CSV table of C-alpha atoms and ligand atoms in Angstrom, one decimal:
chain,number,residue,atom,x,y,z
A,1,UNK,CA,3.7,-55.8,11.4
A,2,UNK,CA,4.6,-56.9,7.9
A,3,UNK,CA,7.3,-53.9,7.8
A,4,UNK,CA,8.5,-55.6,11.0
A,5,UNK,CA,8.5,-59.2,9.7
A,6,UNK,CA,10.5,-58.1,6.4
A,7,UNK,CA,13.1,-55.8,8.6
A,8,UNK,CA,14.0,-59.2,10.6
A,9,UNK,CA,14.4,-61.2,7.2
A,10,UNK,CA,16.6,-58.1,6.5
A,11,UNK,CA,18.8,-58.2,9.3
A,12,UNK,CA,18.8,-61.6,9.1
A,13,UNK,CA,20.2,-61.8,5.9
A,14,UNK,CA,22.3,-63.9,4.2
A,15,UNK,CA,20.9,-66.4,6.8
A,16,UNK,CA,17.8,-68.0,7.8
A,17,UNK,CA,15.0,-66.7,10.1
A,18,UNK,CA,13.0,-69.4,11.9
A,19,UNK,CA,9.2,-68.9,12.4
A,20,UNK,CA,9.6,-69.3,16.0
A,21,UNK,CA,12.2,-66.1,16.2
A,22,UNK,CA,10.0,-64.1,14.3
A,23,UNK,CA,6.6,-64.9,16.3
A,24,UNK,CA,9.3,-64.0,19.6
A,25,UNK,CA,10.2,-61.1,18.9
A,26,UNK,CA,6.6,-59.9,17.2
A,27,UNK,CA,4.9,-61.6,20.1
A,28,UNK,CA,2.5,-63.1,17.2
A,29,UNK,CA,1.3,-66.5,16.4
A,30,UNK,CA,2.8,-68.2,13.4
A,31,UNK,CA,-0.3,-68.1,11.5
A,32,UNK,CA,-0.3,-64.4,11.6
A,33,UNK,CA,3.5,-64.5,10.6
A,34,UNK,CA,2.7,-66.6,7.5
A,35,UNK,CA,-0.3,-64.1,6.8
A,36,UNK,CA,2.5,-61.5,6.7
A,37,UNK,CA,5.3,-63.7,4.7
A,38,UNK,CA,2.6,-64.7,2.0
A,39,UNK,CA,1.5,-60.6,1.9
A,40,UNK,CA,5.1,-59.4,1.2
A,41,UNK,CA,5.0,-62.2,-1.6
A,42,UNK,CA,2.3,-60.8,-2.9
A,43,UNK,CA,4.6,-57.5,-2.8
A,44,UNK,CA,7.2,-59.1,-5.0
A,45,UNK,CA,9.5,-60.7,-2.3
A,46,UNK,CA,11.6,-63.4,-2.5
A,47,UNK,CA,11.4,-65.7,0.3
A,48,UNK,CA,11.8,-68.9,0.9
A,49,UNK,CA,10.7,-71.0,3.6
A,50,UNK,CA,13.0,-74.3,4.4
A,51,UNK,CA,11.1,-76.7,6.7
A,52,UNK,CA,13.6,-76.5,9.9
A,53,UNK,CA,15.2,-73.5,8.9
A,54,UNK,CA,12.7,-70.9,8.4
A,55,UNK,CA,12.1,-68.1,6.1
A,56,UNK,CA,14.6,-66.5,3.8
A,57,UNK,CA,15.1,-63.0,2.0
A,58,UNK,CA,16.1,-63.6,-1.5
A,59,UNK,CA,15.5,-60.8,-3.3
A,60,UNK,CA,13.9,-57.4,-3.2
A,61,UNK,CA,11.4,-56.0,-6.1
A,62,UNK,CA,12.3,-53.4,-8.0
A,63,UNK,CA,9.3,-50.9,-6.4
A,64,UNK,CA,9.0,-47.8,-4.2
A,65,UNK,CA,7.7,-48.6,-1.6
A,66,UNK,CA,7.2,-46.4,1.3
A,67,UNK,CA,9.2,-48.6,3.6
A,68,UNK,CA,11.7,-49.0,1.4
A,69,UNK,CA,12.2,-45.5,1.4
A,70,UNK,CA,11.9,-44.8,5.0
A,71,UNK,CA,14.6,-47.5,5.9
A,72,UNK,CA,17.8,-45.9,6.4
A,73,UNK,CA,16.6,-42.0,5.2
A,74,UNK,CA,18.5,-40.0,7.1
A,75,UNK,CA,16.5,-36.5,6.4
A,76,UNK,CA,15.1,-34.2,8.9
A,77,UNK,CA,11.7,-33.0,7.2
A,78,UNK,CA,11.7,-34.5,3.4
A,79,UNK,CA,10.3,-38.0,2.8
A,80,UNK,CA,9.4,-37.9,6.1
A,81,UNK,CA,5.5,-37.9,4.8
A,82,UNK,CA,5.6,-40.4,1.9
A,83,UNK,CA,2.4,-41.0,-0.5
A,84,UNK,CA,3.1,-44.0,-2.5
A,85,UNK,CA,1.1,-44.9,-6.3
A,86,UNK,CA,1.5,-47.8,-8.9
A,87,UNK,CA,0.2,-45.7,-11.3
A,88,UNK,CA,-0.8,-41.9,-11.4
A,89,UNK,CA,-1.7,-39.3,-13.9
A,90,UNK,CA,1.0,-36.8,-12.6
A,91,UNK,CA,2.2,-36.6,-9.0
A,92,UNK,CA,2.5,-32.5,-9.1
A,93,UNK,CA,-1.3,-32.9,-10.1
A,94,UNK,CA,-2.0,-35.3,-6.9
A,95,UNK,CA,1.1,-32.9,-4.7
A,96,UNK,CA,-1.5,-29.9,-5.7
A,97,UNK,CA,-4.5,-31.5,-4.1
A,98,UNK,CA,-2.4,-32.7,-1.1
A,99,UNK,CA,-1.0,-29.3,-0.4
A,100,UNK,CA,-4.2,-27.6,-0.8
A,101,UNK,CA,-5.6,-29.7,1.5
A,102,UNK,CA,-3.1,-28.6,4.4
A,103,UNK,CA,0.0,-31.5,3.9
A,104,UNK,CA,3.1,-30.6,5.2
A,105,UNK,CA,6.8,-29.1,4.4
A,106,UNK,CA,8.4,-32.3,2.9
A,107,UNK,CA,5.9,-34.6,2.0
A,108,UNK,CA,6.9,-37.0,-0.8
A,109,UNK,CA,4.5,-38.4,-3.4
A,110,UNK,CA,6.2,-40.9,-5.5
A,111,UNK,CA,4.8,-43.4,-8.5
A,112,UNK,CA,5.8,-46.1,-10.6
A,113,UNK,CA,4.2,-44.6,-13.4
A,114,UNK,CA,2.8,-41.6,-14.9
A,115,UNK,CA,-0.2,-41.5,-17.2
A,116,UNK,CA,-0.3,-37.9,-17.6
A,117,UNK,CA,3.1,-37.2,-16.8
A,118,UNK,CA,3.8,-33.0,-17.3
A,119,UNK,CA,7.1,-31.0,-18.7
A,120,UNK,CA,7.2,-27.2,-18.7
A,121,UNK,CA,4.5,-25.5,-20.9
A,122,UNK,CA,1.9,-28.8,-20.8
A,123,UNK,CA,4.7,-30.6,-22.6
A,124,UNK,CA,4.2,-34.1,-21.9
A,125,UNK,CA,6.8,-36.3,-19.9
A,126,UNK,CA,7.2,-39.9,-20.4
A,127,UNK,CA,7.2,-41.9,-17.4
A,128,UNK,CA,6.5,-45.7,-18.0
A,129,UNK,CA,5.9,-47.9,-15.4
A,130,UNK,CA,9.0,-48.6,-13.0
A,131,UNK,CA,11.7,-47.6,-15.3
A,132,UNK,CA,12.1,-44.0,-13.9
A,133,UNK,CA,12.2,-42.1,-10.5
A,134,UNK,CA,9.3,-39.5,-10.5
A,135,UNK,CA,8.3,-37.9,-7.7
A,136,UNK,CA,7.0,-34.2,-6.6
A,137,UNK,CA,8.1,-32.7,-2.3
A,138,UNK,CA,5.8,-29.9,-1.2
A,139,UNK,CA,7.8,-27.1,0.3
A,140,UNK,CA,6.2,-24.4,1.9
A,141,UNK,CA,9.3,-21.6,2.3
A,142,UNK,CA,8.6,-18.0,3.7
A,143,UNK,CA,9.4,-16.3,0.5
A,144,UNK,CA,8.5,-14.2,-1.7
A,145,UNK,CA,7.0,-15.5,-5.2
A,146,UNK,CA,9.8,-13.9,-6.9
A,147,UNK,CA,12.4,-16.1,-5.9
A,148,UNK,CA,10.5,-19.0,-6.6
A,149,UNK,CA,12.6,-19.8,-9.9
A,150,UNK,CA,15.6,-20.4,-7.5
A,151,UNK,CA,13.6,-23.3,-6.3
A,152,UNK,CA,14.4,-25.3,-9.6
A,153,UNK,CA,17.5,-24.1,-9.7
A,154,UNK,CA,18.7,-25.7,-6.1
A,155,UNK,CA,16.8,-28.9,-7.2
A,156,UNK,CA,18.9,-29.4,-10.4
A,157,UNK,CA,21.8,-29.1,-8.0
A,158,UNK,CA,20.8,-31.5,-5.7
A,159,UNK,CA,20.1,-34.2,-8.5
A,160,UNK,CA,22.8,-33.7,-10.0
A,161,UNK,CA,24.9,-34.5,-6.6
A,162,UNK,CA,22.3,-37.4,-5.9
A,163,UNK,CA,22.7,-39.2,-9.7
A,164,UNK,CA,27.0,-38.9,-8.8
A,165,UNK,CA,26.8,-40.2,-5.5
A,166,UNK,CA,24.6,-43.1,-6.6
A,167,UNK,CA,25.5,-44.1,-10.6
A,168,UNK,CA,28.7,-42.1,-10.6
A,169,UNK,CA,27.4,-40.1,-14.0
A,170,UNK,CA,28.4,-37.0,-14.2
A,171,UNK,CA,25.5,-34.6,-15.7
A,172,UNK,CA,25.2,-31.5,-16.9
A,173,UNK,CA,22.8,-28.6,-16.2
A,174,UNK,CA,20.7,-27.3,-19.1
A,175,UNK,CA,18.8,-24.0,-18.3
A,176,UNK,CA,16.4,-24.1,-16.7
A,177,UNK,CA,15.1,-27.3,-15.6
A,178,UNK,CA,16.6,-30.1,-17.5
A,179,UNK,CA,19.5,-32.9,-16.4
A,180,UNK,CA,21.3,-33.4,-19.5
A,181,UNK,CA,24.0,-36.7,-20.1
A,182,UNK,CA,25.7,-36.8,-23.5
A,183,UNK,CA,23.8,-34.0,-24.4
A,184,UNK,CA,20.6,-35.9,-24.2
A,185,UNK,CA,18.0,-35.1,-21.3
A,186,UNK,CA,18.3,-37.3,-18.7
A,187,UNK,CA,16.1,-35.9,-16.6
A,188,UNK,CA,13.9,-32.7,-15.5
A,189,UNK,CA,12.6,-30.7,-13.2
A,190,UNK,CA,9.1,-29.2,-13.2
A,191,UNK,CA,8.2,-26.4,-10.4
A,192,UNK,CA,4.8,-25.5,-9.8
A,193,UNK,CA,3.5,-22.5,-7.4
A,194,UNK,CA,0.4,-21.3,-5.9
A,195,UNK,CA,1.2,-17.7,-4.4
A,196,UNK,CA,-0.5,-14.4,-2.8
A,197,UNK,CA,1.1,-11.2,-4.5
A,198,UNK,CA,3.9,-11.3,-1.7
A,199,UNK,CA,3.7,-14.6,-0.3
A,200,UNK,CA,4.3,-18.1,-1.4
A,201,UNK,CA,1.7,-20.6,-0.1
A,202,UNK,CA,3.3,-23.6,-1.4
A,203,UNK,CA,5.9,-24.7,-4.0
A,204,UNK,CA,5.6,-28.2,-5.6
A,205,UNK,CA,8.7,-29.6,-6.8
A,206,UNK,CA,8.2,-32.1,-9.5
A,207,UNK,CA,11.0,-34.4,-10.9
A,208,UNK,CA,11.3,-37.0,-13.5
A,209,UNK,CA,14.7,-38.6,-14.1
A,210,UNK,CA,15.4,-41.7,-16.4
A,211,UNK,CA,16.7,-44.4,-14.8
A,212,UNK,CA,16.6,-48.0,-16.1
A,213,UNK,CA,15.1,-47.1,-19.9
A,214,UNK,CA,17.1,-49.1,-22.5
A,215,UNK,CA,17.4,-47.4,-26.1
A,216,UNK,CA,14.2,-49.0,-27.1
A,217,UNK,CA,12.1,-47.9,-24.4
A,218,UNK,CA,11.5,-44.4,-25.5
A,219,UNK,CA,8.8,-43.3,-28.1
A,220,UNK,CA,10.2,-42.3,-31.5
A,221,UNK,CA,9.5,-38.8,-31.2
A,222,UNK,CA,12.4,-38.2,-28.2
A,223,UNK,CA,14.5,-41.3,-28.6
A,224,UNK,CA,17.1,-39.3,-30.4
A,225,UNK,CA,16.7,-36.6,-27.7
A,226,UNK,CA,16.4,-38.7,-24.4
A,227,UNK,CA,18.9,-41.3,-22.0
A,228,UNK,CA,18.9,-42.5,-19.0
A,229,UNK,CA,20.9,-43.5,-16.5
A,230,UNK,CA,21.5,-47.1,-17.5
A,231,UNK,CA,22.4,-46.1,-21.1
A,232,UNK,CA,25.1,-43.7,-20.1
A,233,UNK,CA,26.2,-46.3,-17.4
A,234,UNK,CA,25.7,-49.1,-18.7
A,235,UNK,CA,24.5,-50.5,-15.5
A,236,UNK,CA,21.0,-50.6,-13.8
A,237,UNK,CA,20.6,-48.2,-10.7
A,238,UNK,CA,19.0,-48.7,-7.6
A,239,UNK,CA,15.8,-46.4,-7.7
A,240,UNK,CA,15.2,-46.4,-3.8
A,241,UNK,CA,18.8,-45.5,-3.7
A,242,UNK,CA,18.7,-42.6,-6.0
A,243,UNK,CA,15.5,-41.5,-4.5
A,244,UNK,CA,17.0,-41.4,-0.8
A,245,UNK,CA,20.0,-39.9,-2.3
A,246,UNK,CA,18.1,-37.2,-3.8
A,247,UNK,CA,15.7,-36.8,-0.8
A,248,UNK,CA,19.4,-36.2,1.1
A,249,UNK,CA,20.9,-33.8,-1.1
A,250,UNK,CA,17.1,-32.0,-1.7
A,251,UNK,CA,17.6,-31.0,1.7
A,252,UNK,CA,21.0,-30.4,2.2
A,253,UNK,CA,20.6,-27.7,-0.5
A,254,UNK,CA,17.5,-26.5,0.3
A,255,UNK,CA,18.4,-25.5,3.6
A,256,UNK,CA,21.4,-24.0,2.1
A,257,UNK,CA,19.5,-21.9,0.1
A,258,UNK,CA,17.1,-21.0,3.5
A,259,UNK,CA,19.9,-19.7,5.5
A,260,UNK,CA,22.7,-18.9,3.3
A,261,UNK,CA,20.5,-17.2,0.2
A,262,UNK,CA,21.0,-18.2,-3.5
A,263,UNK,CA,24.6,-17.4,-3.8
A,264,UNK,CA,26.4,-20.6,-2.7
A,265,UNK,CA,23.7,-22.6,-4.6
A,266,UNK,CA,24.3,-20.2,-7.7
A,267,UNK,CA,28.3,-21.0,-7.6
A,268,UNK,CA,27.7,-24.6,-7.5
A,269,UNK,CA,25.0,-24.7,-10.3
A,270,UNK,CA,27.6,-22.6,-12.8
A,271,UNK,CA,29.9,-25.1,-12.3
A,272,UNK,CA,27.6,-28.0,-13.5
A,273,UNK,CA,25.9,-25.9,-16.0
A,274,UNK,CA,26.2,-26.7,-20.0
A,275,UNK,CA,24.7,-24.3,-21.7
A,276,UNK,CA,26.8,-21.2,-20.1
A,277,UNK,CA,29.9,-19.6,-21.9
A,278,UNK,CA,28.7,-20.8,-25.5
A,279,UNK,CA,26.2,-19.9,-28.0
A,280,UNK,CA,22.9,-20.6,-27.7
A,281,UNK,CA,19.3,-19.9,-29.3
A,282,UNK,CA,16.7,-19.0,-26.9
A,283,UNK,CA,13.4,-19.7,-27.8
A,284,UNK,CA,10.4,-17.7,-25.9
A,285,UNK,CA,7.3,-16.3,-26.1
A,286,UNK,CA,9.2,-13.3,-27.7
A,287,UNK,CA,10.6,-15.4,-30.7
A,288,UNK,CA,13.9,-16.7,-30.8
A,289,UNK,CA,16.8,-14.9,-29.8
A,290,UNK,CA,20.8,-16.0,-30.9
A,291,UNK,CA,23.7,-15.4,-28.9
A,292,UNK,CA,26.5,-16.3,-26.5
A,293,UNK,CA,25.0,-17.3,-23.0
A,294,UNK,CA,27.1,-15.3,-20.9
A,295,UNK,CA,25.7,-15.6,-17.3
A,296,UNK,CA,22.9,-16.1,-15.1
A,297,UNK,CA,22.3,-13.3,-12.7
A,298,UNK,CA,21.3,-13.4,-8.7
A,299,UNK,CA,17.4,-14.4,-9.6
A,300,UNK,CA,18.4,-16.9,-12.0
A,301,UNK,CA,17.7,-15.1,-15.3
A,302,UNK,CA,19.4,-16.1,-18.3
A,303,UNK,CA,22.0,-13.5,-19.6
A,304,UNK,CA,22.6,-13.2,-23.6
A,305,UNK,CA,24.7,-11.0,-25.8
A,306,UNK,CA,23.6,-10.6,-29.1
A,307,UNK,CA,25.6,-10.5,-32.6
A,308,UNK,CA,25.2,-6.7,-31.7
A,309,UNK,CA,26.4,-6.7,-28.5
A,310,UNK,CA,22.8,-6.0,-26.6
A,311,UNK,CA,22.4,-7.5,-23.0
A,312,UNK,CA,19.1,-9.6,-22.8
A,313,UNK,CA,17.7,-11.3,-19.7
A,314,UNK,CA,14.9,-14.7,-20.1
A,315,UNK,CA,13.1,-15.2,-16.8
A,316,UNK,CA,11.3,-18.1,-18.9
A,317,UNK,CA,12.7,-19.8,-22.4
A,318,UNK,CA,13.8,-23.1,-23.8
A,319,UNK,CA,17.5,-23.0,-24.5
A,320,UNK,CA,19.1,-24.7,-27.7
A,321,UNK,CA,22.4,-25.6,-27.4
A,322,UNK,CA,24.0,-24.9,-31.2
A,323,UNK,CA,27.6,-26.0,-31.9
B,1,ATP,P1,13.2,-29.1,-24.1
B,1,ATP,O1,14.2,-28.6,-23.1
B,1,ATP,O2,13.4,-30.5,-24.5
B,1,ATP,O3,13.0,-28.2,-25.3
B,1,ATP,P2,11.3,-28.1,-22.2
B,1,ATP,O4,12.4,-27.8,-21.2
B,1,ATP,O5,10.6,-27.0,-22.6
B,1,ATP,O6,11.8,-29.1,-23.3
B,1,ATP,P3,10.5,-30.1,-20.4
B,1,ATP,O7,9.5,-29.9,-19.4
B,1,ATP,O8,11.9,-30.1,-19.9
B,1,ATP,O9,10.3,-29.1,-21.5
B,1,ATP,O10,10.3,-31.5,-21.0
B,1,ATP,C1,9.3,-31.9,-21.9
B,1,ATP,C2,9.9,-32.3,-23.2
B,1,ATP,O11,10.9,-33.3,-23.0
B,1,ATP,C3,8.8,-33.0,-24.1
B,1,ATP,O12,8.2,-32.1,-25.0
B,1,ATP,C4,9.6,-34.1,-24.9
B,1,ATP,O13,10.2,-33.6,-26.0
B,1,ATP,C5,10.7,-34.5,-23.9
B,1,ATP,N1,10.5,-35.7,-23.1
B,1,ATP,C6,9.4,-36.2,-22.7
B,1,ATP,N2,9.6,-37.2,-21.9
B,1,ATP,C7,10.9,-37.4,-21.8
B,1,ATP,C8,11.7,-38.3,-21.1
B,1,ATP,N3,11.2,-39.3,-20.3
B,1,ATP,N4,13.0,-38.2,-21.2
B,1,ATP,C9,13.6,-37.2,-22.0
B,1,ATP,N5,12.9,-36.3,-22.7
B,1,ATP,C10,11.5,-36.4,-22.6
């Protein structure tokens, strides 16, 4: 009923909503409407009642709210499941338990803040509280474990289309996982699996991406390395927006990738990708390796010539762009 109450204020917008309409059309008393109206205070609404006029929307809070999410997402399966948390140690950590315990293709788990938030490798991601979007989808595709690396791949894409649409940055593709924006990281991508030999049982598809973090906001050990989306803009972004944007294009590509294979995803993710066509240092659990970047091939490996003109392939590897 309070979702109900606040989508009225919505619509009624920029206007006044009396008490009476609201108990009409809820077929409540006004007591219970007031109950509601002092609740989505509590939530960090602005309203303002007017004795004759009635209640008022003035602002919306800056939070993810489930219902904020929900209103207006046009996907068929992602979101459609939404787990919603203040504060969290990781949401891949709390997608795991979910999916383990039988939740379903598309479910969303989405927090203002990470306490244990996770890069590749245990790396730690920094996720204070409401300044980011981080979020993890469970998909459960009919693949093979193999092809599981594709699955970060089509999510970089789709971010990348979701941070245009709703900041207008362009960003650039690092390999593998990161979002990078004047060749700082804007954002990344973090997929986890749990597989049979020939069968994936679920994917978890974890994504942190900097959104309103001013200059100062970052620890001193990645200011130099990290932006966000209101640095390169200069403007603050809507994080519902940007999350429903991403849910939109996290679909749109996905499916892409179901029915059409990896190619067309592959052909778009070149295009946006910076560390392609340029030298590079590759740094794995081999060493480092130096050389031009000169592709990466139908499973998403990372092609490198050497000085001596040897063709190596990096399933796995942190890439160093050097000028
Ligand atoms: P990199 O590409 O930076 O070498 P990686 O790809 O191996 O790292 P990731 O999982 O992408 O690892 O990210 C983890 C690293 O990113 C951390 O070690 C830290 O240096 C940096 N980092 C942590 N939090 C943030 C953040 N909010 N924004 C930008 N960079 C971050």
């Amino acid at each position: 009923l309070k979702e109900e109450v606040l989508k009225i204020l919505k619509k009624g917008r920029p206007g006044f909503v009396s008490g009476e309409e609201i108990c009409q059309k809820l077929n409540v008393t006004r007591a219970a409407v007031w109950k509601h109206i002092q609740s989505l205070r509590e939530d960090g609404y602005l309203i303002e009642a007017r004795p004759r006029a009635g209640y008022i929307l003035r602002s919306v809070p800056d939070r993810l709210y489930p219902w904020e999410i929900a209103d207006g997402l046009d996907t068929a399966v992602l979101g459609r499941e939404i787990y919603y948390y203040p504060s969290l140690t990781s949401t891949n950590d709390v997608a795991k338990d979910l999916a383990r315990s039988g939740s379903g293709e598309g479910t969303l788990i989405v927090a203002e803040e990470q306490t244990g938030g996770k890069g590749r490798l245990g790396r730690f991601w920094h996720s204070p509280p409401r300044l980011g979007l981080l979020f993890s989808l469970i998909l459960r595709p009919a693949v093979e474990p193999r092809v599981v690396a594709q699955v970060t791949m089509v999510a970089a894409v789709a971010l990348a289309c979701a941070i245009k649409e709703t900041s207008g940055l362009t960003c650039g593709i690092k390999w593998p996982n990161d979002l990078l924006a004047g060749g700082r990281k804007l954002g990344g991508i973090l997929t986890e699996l749990s597989a049979e030999v020939d069968r994936v049982s679920f994917l978890v598809l974890g994504a942190g991406i900097n959104v309103n973090q001013s200059e100062g906001d970052f620890p001193p050990s990645i200011s130099a390395t990290a932006t966000s989306l209101k640095i390169e803009t200069g403007r603050r972004v809507d994080r519902v927006e940007l999350l429903k944007a991403s849910l939109r294009e996290m679909e749109r590509w996905y499916n892409t990738w179901l029915t059409g294979g990896f190619a067309p995803v592959l052909a778009r993710w070149k295009e946006l990708c910076v560390s392609l066509n340029r030298p590079v240092a590759v740094h794995s659990p081999l060493g480092v390796t130096q050389g031009w970047a000169e592709d990466v091939d139908e499973d998403g490996a990372l092609v490198l010539r050497t000085a001596g003109g040897e063709i190596k392939k990096f399933v796995s590897g942190e890439v160093s762009l050097r000028s």
